[in-house]
mmCIF file of C-alpha atoms (C1' of nucleotides) in Angstrom:
data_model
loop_
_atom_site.group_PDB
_atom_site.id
_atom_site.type_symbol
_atom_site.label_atom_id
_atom_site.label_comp_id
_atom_site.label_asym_id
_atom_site.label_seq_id
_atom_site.Cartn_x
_atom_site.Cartn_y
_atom_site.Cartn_z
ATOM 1 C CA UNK N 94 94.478 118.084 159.619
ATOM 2 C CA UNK N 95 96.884 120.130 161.044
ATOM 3 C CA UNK N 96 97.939 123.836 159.576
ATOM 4 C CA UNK N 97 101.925 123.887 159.206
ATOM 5 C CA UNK N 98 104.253 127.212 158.046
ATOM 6 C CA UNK N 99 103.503 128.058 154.801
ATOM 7 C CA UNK N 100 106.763 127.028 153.652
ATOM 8 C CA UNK N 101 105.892 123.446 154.481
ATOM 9 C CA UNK N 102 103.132 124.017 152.933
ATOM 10 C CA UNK N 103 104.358 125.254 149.939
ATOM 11 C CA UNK N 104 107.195 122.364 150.215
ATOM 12 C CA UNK N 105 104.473 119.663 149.840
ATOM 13 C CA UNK N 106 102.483 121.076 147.519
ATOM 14 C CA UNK N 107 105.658 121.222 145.396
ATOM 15 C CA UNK N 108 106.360 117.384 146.054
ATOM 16 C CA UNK N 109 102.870 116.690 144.629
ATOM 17 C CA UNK N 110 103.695 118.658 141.942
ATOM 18 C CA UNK N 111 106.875 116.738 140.756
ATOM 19 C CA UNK N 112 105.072 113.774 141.421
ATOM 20 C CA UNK N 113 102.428 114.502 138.735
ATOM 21 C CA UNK N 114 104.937 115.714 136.410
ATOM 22 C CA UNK N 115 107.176 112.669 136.941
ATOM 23 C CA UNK N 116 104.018 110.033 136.073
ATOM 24 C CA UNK N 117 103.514 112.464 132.856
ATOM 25 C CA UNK N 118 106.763 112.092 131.993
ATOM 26 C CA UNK N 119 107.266 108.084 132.168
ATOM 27 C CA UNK N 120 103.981 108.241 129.991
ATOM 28 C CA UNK N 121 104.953 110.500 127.493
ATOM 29 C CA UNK N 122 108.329 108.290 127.530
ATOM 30 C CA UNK N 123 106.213 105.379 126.689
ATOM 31 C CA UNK N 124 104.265 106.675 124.497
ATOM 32 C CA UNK N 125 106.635 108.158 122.060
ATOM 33 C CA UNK N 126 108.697 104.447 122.173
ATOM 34 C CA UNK N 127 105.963 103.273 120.862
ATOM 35 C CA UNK N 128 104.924 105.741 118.440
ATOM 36 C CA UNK N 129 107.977 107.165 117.724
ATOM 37 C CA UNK N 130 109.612 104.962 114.816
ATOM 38 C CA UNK N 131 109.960 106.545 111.490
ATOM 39 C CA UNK N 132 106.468 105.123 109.756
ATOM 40 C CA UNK N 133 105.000 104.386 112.928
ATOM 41 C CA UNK N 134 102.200 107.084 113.127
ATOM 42 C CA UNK N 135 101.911 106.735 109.192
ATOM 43 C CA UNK N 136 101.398 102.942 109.091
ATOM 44 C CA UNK N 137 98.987 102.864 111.437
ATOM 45 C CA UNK N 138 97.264 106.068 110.273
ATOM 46 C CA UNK N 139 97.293 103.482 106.931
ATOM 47 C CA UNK N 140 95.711 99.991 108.654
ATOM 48 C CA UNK N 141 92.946 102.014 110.577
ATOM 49 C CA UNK N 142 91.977 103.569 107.392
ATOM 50 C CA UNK N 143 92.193 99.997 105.471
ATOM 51 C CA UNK N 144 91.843 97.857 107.457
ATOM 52 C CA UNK N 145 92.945 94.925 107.320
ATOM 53 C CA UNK N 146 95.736 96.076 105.141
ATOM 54 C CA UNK N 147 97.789 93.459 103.176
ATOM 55 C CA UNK N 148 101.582 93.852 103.182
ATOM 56 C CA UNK N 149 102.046 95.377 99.539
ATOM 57 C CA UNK N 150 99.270 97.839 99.809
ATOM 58 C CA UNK N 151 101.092 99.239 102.646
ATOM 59 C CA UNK N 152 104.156 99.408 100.501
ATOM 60 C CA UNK N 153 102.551 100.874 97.787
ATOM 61 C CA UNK N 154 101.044 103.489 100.154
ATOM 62 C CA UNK N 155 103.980 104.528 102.079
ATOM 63 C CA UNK N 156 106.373 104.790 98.800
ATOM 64 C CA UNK N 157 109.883 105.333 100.356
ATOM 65 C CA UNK N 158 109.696 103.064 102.914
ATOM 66 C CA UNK N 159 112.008 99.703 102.303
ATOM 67 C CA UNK N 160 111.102 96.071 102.199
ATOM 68 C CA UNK N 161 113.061 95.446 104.828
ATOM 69 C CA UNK N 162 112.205 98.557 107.128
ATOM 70 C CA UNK N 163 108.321 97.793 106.852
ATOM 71 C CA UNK N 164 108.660 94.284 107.447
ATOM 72 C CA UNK N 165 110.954 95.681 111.282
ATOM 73 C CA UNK N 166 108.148 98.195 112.122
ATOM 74 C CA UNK N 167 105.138 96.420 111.611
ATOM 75 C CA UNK N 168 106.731 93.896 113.933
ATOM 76 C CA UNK N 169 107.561 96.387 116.378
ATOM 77 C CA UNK N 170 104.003 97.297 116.315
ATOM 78 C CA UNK N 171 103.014 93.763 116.636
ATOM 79 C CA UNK N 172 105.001 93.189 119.687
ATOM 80 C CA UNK N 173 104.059 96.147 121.102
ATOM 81 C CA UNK N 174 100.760 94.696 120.780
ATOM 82 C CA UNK N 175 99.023 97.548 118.776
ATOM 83 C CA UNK N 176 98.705 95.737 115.474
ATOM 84 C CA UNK N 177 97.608 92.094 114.902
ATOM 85 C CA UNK N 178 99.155 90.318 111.861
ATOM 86 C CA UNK N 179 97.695 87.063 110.157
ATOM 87 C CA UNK N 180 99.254 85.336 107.637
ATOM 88 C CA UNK N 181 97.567 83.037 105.158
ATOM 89 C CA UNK N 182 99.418 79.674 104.130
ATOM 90 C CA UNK N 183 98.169 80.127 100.421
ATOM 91 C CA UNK N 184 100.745 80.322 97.386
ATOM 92 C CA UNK N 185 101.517 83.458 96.707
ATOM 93 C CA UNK N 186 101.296 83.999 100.361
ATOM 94 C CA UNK N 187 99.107 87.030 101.814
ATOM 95 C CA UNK N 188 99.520 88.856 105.169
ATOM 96 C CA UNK N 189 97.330 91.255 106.632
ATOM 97 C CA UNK N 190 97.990 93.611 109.534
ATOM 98 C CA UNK N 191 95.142 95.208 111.516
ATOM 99 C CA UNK N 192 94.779 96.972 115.223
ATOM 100 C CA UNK N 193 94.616 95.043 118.046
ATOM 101 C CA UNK N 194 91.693 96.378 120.713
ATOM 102 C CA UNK N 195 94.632 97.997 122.442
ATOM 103 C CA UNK N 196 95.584 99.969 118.948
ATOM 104 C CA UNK N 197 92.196 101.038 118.200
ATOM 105 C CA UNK N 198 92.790 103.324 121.791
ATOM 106 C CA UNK N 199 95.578 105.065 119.685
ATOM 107 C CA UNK N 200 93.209 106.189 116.763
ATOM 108 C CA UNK N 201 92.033 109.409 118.751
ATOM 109 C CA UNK N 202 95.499 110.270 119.344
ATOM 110 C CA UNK N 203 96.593 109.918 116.155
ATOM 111 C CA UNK N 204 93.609 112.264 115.030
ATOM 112 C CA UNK N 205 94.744 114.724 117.477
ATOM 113 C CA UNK N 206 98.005 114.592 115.854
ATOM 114 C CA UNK N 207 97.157 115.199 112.396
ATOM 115 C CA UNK N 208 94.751 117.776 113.148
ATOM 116 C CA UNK N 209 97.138 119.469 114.764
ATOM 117 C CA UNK N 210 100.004 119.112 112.105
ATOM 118 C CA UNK N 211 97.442 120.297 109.226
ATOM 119 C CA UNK N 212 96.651 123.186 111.438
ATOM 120 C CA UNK N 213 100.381 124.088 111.466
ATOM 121 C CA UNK N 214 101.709 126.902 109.517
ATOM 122 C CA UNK N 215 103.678 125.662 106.494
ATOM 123 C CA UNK N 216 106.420 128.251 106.123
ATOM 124 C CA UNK A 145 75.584 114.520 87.527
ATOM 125 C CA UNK A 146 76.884 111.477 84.892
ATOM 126 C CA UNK A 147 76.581 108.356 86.325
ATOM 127 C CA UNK A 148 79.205 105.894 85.549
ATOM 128 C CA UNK A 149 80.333 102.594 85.403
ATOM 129 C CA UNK A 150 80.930 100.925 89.037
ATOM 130 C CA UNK A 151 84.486 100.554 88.372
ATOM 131 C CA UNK A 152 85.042 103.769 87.569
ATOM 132 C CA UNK A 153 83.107 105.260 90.395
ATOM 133 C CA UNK A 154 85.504 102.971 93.008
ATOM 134 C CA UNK A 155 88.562 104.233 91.353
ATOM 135 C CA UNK A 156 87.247 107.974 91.879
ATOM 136 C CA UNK A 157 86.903 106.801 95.355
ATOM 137 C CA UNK A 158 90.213 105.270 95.750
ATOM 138 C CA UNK A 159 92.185 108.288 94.439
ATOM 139 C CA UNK A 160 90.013 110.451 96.910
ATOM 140 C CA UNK A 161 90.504 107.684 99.673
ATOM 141 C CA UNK A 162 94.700 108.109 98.520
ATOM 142 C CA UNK A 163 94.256 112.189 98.901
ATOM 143 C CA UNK A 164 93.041 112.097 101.952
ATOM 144 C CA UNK A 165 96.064 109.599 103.295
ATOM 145 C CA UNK A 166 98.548 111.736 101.541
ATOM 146 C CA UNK A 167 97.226 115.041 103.199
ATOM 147 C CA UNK A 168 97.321 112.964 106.789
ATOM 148 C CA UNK A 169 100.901 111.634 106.192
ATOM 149 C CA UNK A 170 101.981 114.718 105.464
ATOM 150 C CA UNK A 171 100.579 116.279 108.675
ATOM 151 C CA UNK A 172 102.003 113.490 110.528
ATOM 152 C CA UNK A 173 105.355 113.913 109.405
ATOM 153 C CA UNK A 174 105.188 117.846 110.036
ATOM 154 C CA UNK A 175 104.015 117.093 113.822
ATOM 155 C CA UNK A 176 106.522 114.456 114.209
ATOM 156 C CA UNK A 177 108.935 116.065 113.471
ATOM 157 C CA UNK A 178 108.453 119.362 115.619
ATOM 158 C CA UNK A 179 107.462 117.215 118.529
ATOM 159 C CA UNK A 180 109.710 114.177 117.457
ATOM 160 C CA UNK A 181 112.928 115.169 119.443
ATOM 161 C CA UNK A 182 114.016 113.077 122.054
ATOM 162 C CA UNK A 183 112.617 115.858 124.727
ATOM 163 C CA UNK A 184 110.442 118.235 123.270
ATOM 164 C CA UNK A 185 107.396 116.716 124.901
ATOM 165 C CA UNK A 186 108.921 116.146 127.965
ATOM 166 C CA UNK A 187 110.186 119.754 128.148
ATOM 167 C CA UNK A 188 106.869 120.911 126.871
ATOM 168 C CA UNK A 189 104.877 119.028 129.529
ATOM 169 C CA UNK A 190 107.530 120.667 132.253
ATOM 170 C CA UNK A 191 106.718 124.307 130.818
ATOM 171 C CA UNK A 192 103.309 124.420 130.206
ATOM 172 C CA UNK A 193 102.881 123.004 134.000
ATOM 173 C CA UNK A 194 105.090 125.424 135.018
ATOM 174 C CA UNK A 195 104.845 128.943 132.998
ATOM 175 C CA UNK A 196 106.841 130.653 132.483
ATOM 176 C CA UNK A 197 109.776 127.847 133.252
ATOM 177 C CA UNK A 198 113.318 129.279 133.949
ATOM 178 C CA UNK A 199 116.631 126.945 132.361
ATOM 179 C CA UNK A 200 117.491 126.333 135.559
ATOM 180 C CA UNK A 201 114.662 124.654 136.767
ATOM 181 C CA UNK A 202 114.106 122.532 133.643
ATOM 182 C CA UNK A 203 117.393 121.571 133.683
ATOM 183 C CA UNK A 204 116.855 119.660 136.932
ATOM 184 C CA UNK A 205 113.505 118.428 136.229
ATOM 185 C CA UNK A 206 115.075 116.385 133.586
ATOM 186 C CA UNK A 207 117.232 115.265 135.222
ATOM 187 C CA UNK A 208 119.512 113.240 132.593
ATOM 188 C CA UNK A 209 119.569 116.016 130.037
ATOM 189 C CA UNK A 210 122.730 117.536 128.971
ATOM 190 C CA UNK A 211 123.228 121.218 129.319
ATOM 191 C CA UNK A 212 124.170 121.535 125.505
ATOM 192 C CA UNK A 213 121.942 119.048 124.508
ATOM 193 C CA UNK A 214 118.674 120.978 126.899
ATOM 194 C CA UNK A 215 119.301 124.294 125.324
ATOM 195 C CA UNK A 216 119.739 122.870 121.571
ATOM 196 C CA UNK A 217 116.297 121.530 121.939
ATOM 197 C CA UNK A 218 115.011 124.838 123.696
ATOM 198 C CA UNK A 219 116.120 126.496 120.580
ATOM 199 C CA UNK A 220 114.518 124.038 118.205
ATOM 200 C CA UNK A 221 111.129 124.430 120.185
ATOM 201 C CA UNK A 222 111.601 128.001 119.744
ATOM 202 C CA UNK A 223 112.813 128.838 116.041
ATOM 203 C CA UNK A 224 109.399 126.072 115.225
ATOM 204 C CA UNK A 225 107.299 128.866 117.417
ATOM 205 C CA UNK A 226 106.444 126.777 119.939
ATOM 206 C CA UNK A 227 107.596 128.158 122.754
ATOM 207 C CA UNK A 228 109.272 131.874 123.089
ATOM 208 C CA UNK A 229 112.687 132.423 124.882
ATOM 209 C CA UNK A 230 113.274 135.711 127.099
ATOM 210 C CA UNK A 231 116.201 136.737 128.466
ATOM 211 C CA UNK A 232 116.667 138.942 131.378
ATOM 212 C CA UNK A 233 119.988 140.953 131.134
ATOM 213 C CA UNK A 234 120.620 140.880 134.867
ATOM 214 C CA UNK A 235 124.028 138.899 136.316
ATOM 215 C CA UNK A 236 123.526 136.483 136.990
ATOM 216 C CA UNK A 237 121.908 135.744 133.779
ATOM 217 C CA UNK A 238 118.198 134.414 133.657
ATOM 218 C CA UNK A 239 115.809 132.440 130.818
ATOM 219 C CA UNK A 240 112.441 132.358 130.945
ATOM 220 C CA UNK A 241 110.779 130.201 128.421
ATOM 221 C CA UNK A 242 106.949 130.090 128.248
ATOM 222 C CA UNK A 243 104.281 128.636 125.294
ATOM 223 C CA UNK A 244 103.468 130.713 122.885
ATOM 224 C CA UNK A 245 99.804 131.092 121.478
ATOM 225 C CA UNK A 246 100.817 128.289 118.629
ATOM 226 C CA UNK A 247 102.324 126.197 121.099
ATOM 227 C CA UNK A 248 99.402 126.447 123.676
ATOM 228 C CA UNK A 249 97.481 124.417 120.793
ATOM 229 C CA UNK A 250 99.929 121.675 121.179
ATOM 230 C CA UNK A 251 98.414 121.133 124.800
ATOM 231 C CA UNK A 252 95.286 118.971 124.132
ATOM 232 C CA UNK A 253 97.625 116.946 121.667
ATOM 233 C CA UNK A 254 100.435 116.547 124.862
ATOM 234 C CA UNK A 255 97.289 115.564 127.175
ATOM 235 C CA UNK A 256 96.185 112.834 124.731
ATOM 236 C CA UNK A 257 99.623 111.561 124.556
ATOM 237 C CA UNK A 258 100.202 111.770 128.248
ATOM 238 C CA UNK A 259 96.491 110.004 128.986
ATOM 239 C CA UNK A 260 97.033 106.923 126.035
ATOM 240 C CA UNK A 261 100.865 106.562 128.104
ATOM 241 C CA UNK A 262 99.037 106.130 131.472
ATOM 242 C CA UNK A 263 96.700 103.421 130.321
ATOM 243 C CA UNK A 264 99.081 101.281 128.065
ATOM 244 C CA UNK A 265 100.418 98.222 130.295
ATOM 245 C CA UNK A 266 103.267 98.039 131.859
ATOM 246 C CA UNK A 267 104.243 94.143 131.561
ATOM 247 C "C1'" DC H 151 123.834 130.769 135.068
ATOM 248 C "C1'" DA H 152 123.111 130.071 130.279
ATOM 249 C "C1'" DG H 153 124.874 129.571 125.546
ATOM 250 C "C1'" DA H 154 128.041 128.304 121.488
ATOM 251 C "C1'" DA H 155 131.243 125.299 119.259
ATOM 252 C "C1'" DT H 156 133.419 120.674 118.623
ATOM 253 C "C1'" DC H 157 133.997 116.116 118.448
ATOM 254 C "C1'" DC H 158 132.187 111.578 118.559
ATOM 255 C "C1'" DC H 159 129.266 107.509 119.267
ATOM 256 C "C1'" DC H 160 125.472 104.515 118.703
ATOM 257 C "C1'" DG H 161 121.194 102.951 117.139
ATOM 258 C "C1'" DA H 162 117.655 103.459 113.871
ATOM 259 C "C1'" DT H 163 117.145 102.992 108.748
ATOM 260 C "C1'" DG H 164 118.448 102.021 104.083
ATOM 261 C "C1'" DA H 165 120.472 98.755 100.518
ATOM 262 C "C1'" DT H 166 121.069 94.355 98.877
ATOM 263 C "C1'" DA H 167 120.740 89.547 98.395
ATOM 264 C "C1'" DC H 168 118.793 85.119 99.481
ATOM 265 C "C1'" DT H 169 114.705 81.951 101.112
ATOM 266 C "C1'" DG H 170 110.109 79.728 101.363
ATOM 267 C "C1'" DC S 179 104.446 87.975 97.797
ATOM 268 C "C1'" DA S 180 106.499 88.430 102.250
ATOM 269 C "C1'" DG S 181 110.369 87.599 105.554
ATOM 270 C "C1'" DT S 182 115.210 87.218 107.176
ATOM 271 C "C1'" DA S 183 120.109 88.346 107.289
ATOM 272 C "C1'" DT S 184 123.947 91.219 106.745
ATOM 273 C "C1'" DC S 185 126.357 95.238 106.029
ATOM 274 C "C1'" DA S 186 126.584 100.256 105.170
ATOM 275 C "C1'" DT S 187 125.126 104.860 106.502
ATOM 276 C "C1'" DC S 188 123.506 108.952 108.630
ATOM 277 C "C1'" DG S 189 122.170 112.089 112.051
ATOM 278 C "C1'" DG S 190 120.435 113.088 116.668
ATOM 279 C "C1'" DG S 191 122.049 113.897 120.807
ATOM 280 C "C1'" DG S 192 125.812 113.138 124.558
ATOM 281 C "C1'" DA S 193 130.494 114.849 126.437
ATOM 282 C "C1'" DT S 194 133.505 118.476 126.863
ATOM 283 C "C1'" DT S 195 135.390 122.986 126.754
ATOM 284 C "C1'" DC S 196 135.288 127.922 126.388
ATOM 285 C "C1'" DT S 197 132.737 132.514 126.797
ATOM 286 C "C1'" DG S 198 130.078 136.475 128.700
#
DNA sequence: CAGAATCCCCGATGATACTG
DNA sequence: CAGTATCATCGGGGATTCTG
């Protein structure tokens, strides 16, 4: 391996650098597209803890939320492939959301998340 | 201790089960929203990699970020005490921006993020 | 070089009504 | 009970300009 001016050096080692930062940055991109809807984080912070969960209960749980929003961010989440849904051909029908394998990889994130937000000063 | 009926024991349960979402939601919502801007973790990944991180360099790390629109989120990272602003009164002028304590516990959370990011798939 | 003030646009959500 | 469709709304953040 040959020893080159520190500046070159120093030019390389900065290359690496914005390389690293660069992949951290197109994951954190991802990450928060996913995540970063409105109810996201509190749906699923909903299904892992009931799961499955059943399409009213989640209503119910997340109060404000409308019929029509829930219905466009579970299905975000579905195509996303975090959650699963099934849906039961009874009368009423029935439709239960749970994580997919690939969701269940989010749970210690989310944790990290609300431990940090309860750990936040409220002000 | 009284010991009741069943029923009444699993609605004891369900109220504490209802507590304990409320208190997460809420924690949620307070993260999200400090960390919930369009480049707050981006710009917090950049700093705490490089600290402390002048405007200047930020500014060209990423890349598409408006000027107005960089230090308006600077400013909201700041006034939420996660990161501390210092200016040097030289010309020409010079901001150094750097983690503060509070915002040095937001690093674990930021890896988590970052490390889920890397592993979800492409497609 | 960095910040403040303005104006403006677009996309994510909310409201409402109808369907199976 | 759950989903779809349509329209209305609101606010975050982009563009631009001016200042020290």
């Amino acid at each position: 391996m040959e020893k080159d001016t520190i500046d070159e050096k120093q030019a390389v080692s900065d290359a690496e650098e914005m390389r690293i930062l660069e992949e951290n940055n197109i994951a954190l991109t991802k990450a928060m597209r996913i995540i970063g809807g409105k109810w996201k984080l509190l749906l699923l912070n909903s299904i892992r803890r009931d799961c499955p969960a059943r399409f009213g209960e989640l209503r119910k749980k997340m109060q404000d939320i409308t019929h029509a929003t829930l219905t466009a961010q579970l299905k975000e989440l579905e195509s996303d492939g975090i959650i699963e849904r099934k849906a039961y051909p009874e009368v009423p029908p029935r439709v239960e959301y749970k994580l997919t394998p690939l969701g269940i990889t989010l749970v210690p994130v989310i944790e990290a998340l609300c431990a940090w937000g309860e750990g936040y000063p409220d002000k």
